[in-house]
GROMACS .gro file of C-alpha atoms in nm:
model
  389
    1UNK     CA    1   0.000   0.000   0.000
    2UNK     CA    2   0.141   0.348  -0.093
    3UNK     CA    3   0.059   0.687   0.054
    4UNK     CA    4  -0.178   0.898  -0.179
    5UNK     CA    5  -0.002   1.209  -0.020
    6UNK     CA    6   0.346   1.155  -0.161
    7UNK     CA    7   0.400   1.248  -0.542
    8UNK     CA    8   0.065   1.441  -0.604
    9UNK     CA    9   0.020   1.649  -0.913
   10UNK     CA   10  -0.284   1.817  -1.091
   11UNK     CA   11  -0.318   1.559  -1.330
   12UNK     CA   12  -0.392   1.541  -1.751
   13UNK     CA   13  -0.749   1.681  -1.622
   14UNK     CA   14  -0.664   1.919  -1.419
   15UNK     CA   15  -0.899   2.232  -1.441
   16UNK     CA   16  -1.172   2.020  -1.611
   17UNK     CA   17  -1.480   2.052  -1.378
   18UNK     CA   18  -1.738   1.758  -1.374
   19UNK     CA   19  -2.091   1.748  -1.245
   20UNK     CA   20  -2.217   1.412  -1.167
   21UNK     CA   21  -2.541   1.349  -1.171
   22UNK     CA   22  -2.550   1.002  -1.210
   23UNK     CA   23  -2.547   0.701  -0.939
   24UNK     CA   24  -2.503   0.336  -0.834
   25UNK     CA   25  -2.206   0.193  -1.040
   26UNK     CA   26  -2.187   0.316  -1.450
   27UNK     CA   27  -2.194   0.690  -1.426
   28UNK     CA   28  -1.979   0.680  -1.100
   29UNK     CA   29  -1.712   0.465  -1.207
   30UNK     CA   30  -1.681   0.696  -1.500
   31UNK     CA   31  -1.662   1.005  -1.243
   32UNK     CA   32  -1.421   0.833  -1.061
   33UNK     CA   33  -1.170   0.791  -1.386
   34UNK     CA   34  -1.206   1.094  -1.402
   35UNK     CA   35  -1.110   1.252  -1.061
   36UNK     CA   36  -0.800   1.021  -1.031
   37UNK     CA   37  -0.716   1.154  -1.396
   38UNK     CA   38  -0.749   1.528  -1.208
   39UNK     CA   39  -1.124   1.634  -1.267
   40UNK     CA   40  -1.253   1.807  -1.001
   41UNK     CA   41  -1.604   1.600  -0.975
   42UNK     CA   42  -1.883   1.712  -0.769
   43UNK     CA   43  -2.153   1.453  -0.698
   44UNK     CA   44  -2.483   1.546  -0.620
   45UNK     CA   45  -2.673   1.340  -0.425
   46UNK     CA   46  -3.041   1.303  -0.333
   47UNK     CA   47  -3.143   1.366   0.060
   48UNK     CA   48  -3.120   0.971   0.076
   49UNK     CA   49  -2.762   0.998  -0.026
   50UNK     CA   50  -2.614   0.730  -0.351
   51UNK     CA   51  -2.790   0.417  -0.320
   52UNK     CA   52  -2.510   0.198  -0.312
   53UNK     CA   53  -2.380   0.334   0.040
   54UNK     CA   54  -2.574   0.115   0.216
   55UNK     CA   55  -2.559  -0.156  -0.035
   56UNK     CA   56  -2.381  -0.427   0.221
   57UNK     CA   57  -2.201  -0.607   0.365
   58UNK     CA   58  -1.952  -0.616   0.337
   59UNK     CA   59  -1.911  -0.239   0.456
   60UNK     CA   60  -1.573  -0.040   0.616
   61UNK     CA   61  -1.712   0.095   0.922
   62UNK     CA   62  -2.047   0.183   0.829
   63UNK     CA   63  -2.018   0.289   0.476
   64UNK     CA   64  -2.038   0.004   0.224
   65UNK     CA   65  -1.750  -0.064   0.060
   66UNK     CA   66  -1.923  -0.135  -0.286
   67UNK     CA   67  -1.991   0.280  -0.238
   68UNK     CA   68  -1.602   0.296  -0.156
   69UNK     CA   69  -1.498   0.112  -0.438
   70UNK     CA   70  -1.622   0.396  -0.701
   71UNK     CA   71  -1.624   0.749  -0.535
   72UNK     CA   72  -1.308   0.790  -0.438
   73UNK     CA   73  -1.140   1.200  -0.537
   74UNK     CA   74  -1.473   1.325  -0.528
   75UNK     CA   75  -1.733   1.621  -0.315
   76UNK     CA   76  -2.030   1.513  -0.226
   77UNK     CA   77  -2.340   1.773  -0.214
   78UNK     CA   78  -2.705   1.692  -0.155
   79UNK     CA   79  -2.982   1.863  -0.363
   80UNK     CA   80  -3.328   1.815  -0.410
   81UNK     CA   81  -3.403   1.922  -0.741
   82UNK     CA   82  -3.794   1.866  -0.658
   83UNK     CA   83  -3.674   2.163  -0.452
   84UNK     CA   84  -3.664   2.476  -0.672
   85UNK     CA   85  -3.412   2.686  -0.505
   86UNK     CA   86  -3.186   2.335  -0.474
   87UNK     CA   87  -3.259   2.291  -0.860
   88UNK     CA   88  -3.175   2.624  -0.932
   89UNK     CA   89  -2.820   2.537  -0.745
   90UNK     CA   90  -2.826   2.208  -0.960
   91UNK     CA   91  -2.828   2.418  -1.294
   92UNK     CA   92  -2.567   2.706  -1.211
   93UNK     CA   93  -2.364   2.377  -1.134
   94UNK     CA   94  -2.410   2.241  -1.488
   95UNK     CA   95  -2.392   2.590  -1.660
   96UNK     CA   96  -2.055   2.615  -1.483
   97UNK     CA   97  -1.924   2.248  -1.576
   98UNK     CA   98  -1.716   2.146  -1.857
   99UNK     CA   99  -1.854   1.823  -1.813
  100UNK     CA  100  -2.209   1.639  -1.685
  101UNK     CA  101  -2.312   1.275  -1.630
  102UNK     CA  102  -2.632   1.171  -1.576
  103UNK     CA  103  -2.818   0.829  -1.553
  104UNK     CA  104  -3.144   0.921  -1.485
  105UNK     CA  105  -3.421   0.737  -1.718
  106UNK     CA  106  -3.419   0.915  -2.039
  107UNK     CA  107  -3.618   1.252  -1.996
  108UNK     CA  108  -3.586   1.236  -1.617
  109UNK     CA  109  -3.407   1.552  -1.594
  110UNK     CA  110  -3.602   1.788  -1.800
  111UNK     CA  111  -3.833   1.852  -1.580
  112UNK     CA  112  -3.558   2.005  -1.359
  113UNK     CA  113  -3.414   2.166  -1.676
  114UNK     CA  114  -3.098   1.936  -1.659
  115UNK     CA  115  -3.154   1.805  -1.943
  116UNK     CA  116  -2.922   1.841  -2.268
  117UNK     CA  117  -3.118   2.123  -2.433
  118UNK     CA  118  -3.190   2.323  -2.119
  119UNK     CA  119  -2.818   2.227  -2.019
  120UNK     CA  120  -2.669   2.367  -2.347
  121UNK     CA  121  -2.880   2.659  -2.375
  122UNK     CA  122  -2.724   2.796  -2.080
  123UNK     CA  123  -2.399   2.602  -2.141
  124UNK     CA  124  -2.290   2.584  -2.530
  125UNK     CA  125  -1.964   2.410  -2.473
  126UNK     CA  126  -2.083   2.151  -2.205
  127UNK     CA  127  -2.028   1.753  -2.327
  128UNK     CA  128  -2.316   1.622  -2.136
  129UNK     CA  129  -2.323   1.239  -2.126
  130UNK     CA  130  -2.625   1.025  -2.069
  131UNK     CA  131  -2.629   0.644  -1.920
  132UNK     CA  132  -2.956   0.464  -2.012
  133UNK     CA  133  -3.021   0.109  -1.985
  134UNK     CA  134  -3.136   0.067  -2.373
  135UNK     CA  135  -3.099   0.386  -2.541
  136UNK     CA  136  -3.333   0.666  -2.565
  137UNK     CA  137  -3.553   0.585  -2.825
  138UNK     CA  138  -3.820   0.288  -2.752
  139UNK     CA  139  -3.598   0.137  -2.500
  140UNK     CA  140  -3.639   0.476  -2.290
  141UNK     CA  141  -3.903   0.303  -2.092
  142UNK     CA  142  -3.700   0.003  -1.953
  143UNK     CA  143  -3.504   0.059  -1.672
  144UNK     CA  144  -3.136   0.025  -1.673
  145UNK     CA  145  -2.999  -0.281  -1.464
  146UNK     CA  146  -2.700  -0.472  -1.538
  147UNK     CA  147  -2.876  -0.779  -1.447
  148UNK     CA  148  -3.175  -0.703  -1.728
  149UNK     CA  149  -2.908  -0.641  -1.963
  150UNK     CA  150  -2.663  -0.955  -1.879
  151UNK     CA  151  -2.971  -1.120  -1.936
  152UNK     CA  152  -3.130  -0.957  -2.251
  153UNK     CA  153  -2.810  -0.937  -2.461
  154UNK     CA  154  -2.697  -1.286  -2.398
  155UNK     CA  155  -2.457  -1.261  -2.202
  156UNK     CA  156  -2.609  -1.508  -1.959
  157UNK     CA  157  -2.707  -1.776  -2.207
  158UNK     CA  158  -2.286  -1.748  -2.268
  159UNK     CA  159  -2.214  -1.793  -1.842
  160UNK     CA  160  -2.250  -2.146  -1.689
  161UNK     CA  161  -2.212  -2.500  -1.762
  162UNK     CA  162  -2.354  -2.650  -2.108
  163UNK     CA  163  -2.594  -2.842  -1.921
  164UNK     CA  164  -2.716  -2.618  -1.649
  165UNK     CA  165  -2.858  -2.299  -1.618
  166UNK     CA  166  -2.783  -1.971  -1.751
  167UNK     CA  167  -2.542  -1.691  -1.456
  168UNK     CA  168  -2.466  -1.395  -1.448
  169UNK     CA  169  -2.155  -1.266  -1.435
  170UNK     CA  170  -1.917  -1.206  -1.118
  171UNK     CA  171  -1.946  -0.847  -1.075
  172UNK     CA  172  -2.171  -0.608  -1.303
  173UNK     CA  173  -1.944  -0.645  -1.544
  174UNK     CA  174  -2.181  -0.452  -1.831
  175UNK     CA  175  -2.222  -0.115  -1.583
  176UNK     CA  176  -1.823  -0.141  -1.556
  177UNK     CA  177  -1.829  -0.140  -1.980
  178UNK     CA  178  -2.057   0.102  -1.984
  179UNK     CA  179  -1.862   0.325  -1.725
  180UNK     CA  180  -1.518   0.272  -1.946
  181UNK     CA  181  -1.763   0.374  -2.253
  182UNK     CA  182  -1.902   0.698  -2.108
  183UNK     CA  183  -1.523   0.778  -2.022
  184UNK     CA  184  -1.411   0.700  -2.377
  185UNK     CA  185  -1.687   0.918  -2.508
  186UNK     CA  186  -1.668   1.245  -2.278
  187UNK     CA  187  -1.228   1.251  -2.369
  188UNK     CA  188  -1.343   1.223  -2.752
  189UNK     CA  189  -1.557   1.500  -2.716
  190UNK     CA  190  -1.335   1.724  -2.524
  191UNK     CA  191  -1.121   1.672  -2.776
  192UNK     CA  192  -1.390   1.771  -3.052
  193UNK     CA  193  -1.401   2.060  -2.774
  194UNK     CA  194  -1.101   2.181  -2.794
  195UNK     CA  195  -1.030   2.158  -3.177
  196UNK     CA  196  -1.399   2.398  -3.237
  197UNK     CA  197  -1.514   2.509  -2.937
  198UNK     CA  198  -1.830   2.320  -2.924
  199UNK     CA  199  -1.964   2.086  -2.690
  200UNK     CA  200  -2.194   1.785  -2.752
  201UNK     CA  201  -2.387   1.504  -2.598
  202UNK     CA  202  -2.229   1.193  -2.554
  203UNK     CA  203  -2.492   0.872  -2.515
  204UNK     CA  204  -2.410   0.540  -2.363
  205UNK     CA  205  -2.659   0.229  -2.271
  206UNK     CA  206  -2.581  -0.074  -2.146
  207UNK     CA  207  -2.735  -0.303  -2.397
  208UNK     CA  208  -2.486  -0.118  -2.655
  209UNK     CA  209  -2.215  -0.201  -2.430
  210UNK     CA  210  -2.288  -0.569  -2.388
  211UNK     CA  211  -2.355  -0.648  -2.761
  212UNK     CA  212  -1.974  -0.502  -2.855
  213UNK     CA  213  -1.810  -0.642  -2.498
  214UNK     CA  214  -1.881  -0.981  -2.602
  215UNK     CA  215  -1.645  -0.913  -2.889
  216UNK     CA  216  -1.601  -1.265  -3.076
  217UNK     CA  217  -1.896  -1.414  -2.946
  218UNK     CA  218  -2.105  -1.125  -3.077
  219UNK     CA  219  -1.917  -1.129  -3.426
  220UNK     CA  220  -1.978  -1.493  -3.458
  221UNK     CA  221  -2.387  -1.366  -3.464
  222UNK     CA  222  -2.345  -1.092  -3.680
  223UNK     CA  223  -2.066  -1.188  -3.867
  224UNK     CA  224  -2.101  -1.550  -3.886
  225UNK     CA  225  -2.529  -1.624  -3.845
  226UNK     CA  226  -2.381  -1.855  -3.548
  227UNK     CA  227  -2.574  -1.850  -3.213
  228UNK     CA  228  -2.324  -1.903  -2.946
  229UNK     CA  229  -2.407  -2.115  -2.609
  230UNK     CA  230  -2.239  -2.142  -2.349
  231UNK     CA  231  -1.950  -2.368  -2.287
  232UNK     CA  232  -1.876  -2.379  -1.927
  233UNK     CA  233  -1.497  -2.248  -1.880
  234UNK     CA  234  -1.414  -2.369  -2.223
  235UNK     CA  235  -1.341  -2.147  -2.529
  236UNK     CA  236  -1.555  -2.227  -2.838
  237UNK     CA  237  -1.197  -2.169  -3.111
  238UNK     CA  238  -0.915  -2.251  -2.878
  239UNK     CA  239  -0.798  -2.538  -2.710
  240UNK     CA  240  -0.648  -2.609  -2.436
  241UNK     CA  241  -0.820  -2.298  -2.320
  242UNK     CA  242  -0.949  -2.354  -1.986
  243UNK     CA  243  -0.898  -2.494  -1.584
  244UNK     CA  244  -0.759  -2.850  -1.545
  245UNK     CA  245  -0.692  -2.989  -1.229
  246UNK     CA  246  -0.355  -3.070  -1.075
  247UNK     CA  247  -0.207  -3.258  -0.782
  248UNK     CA  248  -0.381  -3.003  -0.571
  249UNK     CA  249  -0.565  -2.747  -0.704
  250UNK     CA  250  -0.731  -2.585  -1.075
  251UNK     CA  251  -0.535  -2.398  -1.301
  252UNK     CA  252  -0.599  -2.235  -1.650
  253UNK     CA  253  -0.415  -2.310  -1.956
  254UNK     CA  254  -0.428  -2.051  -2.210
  255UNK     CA  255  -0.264  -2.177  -2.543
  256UNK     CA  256  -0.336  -1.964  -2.837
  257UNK     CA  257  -0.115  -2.131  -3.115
  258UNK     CA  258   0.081  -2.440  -3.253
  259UNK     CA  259   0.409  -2.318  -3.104
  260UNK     CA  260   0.281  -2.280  -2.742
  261UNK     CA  261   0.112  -2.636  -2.780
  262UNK     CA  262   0.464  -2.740  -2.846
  263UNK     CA  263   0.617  -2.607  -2.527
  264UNK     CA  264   0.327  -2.709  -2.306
  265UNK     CA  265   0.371  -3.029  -2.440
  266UNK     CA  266   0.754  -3.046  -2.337
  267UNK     CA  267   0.713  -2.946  -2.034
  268UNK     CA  268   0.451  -3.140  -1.923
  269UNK     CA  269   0.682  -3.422  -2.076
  270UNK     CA  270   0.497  -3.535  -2.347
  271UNK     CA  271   0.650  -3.392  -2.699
  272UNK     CA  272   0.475  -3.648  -2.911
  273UNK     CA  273   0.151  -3.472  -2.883
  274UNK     CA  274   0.258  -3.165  -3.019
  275UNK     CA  275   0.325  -3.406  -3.369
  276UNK     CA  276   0.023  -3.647  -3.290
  277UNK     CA  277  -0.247  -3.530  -3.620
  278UNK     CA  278  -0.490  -3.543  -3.383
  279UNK     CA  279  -0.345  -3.216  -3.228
  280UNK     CA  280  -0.093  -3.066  -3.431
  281UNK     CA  281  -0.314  -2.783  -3.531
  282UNK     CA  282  -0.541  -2.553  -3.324
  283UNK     CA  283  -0.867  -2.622  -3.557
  284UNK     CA  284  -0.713  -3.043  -3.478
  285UNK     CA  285  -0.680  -2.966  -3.118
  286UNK     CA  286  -1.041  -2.843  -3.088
  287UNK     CA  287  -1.220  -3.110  -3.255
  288UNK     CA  288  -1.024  -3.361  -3.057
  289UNK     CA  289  -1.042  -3.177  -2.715
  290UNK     CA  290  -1.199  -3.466  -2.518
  291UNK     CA  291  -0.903  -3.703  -2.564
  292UNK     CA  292  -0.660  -3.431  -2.510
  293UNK     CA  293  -0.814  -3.276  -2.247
  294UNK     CA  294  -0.777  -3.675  -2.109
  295UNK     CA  295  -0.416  -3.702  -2.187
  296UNK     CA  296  -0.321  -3.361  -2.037
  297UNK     CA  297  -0.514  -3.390  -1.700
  298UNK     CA  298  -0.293  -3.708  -1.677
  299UNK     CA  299   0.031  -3.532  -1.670
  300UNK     CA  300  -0.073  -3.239  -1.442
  301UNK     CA  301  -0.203  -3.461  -1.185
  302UNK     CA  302   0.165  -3.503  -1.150
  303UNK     CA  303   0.240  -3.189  -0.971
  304UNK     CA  304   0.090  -2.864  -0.785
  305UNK     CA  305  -0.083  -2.535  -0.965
  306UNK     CA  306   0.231  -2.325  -0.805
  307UNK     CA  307   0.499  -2.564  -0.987
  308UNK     CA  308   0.314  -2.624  -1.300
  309UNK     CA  309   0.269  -2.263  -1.304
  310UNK     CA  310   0.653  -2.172  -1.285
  311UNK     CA  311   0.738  -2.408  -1.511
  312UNK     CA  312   0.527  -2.311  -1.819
  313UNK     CA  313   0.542  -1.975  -1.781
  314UNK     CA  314   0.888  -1.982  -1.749
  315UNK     CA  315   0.901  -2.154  -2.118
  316UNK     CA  316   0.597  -1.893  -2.238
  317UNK     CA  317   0.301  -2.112  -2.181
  318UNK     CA  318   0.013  -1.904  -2.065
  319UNK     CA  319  -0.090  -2.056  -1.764
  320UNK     CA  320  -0.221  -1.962  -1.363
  321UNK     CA  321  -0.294  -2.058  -1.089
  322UNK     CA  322  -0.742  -2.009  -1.021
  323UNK     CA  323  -0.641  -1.785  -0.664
  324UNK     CA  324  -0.975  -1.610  -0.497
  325UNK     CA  325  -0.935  -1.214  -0.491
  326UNK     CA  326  -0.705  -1.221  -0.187
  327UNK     CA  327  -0.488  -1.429  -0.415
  328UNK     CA  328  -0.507  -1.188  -0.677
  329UNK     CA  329  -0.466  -0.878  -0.511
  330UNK     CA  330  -0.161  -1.096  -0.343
  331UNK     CA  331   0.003  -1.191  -0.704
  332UNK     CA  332  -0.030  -0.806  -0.838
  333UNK     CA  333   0.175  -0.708  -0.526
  334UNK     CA  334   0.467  -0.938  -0.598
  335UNK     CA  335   0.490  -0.820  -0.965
  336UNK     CA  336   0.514  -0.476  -0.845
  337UNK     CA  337   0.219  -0.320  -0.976
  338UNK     CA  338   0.127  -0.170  -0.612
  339UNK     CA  339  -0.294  -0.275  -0.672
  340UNK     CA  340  -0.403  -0.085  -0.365
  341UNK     CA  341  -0.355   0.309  -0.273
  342UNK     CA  342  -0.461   0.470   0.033
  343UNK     CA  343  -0.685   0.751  -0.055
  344UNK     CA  344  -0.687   1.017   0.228
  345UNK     CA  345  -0.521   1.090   0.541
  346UNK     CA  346  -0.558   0.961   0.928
  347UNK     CA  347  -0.839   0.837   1.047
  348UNK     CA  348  -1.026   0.921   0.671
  349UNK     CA  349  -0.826   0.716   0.493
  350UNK     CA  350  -0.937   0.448   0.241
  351UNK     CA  351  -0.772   0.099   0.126
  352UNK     CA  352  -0.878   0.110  -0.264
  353UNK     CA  353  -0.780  -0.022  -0.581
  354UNK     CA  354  -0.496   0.162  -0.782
  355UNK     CA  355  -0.582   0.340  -1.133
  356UNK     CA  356  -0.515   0.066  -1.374
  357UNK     CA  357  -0.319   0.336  -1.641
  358UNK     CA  358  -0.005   0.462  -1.574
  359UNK     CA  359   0.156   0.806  -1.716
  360UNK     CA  360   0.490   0.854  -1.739
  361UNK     CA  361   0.463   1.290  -1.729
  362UNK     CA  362   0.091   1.374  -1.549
  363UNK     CA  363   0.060   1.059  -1.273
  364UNK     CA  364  -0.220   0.966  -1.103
  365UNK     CA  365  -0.352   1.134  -0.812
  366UNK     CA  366  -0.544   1.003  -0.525
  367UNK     CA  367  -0.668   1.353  -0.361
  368UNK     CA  368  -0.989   1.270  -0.208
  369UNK     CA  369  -1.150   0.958  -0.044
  370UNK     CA  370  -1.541   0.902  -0.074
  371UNK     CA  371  -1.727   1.184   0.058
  372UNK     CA  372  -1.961   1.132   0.311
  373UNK     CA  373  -2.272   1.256   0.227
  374UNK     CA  374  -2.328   1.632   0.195
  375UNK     CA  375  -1.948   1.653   0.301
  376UNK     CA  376  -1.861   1.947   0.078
  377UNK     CA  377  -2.221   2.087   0.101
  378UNK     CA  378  -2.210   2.401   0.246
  379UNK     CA  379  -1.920   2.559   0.074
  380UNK     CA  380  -2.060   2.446  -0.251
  381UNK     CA  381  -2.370   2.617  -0.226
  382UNK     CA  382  -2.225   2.898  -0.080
  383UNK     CA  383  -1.957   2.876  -0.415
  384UNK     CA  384  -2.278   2.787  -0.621
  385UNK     CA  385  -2.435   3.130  -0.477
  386UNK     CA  386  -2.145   3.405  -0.533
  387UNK     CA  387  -2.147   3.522  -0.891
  388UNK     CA  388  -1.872   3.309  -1.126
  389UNK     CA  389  -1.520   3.448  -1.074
   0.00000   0.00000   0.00000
């Protein structure tokens, strides 16, 4: 764990000013990119505060740490915009922002006049992005869960073993796509912004996000006319691609081509495979996986994850051992890619998960842990009040 304190900087976004609108996990992941990139990102919060602070357990204290996990770097004010004067402050906000995020349903805000008409009007230069579940046009109505849109893309029907039933994924893995999307998006268009002035409005939904994160399985649909099912752990054009047990516990083998084959199949001490025509191509390997699969489990049983795991990467086999997140968090740390910063100082200060990019000129900065809520309320408002300097 490293300080946040030590090395700060303003960061690539330094100056840019973001109102966030939006809540739960999409639009505040996004934020949260942001800030550590240098934004200075003011979430506004309803009088019941972000849903997902008491969204436990697990929680740190008692703030849940799925809340932690994606506000970290920014201020937290409350409004209630069916408050006038409080909407009023919610406007002078977004007329003053280079950016705004939202996630409301689609047309939730214009009653407010926070929507992207009312928003520009006042704002010309504002990139205002929106996070719907399934677009604005006749999927406005639907509500925007990543579990409704695991399961209405097909993502679930992809998740699970061949015989049983469909899962979802681990984590709400199409909000965290969609999050990474909306961030893509509002850099593209300050970019537009800075080349003519103008702003624009950036539009993300999660359905959109699911169909091109399932990259080959997706192409194989549209591309292909195939209908993909799932598979269990296996991969429908690759083999071995998948967990195999050893002497003690699973471990993946990730072999992508002939010449990896060959080196998995000398270190596991069996060459002759690697020239057997039942496997000496990938497209051979695949339609034979069943026997392989056999003759391979035979020669890891011989040894431990750990050892196997040395061994082939050591010779350039993909390969690991299946650790829980304690295990992963525990590998990171003994490559050297520090995975957890503390965010804050004394008592306020937060165990999270690093930035995953890295700049070699305008680093990271961790400046702010998650704000309780209405933590920065009263010298917003009173900043929201005085005329613009």
């Amino acid at each position: 764990m490293v300080d946040s304190a030590a090395g700060r900087t303003g960061g690539p976004l330094s100056g840019l000013l973001v109102a966030d609108f939006s809540r739960v996990l999409a639009g505040p992941y996004a934020t949260m990119l942001l800030a550590d990139l240098g934004a200075e990102v003011i979430k506004v919060e309803g009088p019941q505060g972000d849903e997902t602070r008491t969204w436990t357990p697990p929680a740190r204290g008692e703030t849940s740490t799925y809340y932690l996990s994606i506000n970290r770097g920014k201020r937290s004010i409350v409004l209630d915009l069916r408050d006038e004067a409080d909407a009023e402050l919610g406007r002078e906000l977004a007329r003053r922002a280079d950016v705004v995020i939202q996630n409301f349903k689609p047309g939730g805000l214009a009653k407010f006049g926070l929507d992207y008409p009312s928003v520009r009007a006042a704002n010309p230069a504002v990139v205002y992005a929106s996070i719907s579940g399934f677009g604005s046009a006749a999927g406005a109505r639907l509500p925007g869960y990543d579990l409704m849109a695991q399961a209405i893309s097909g993502l679930m029907s992809l998740t699970g073993e061949p015989d049983g039933p469909p899962y979802r994924a681990g984590i709400s893995v199409i909000d965290v796509f969609a999050g990474n999307h909306a961030t893509i998006g509002i850099l593209a268009a300050l970019r537009h912004r800075d080349a003519t002035g103008e702003g624009q409005h950036v539009e993300v939904n999660l359905l959109s996000s699911a169909l091109t994160g399932m990259v080959n399985q997706s192409s194989a649909y549209a591309a292909g006319g195939v209908v993909p099912f799932r598979m269990g752990n296996a991969h429908p054009s690759v083999y071995p691609y998948e967990p195999f047990p050893t002497a003690d516990r699973e471990m993946i083998v990730a072999v992508a081509n002939n010449g990896q084959f060959r080196k998995l199949c000398e270190v596991l001490g069996c060459p002759e495979l690697a020239d057997d025509e039942r496997f000496r191509t990938n497209a051979d390997r695949t339609a034979n996986r069943v026997e392989l699969r056999r003759l391979l489990i035979q020669r890891l049983a011989t040894r431990g994850a750990e050892e196997w795991f040395e061994a082939l990467v050591a010779a350039g086999v993909p390969s690991g051992p299946i650790n829980t997140i304690d295990g992963g968090f525990e590998m990171a740390d003994r490559l050297g890619l520090e995975p957890i910063v503390a965010v804050g100082e004394g008592d306020k200060a937060v165990p999270t998960t690093r930035h995953p990019i890295r700049f070699s000129a305008t680093p990271v900065a961790y400046q702010l842990p998650p704000p309780e809520l209405d933590e920065h309320g009263a010298e917003l408002r009173k900043w929201l009040a005085a005329p613009e300097d």
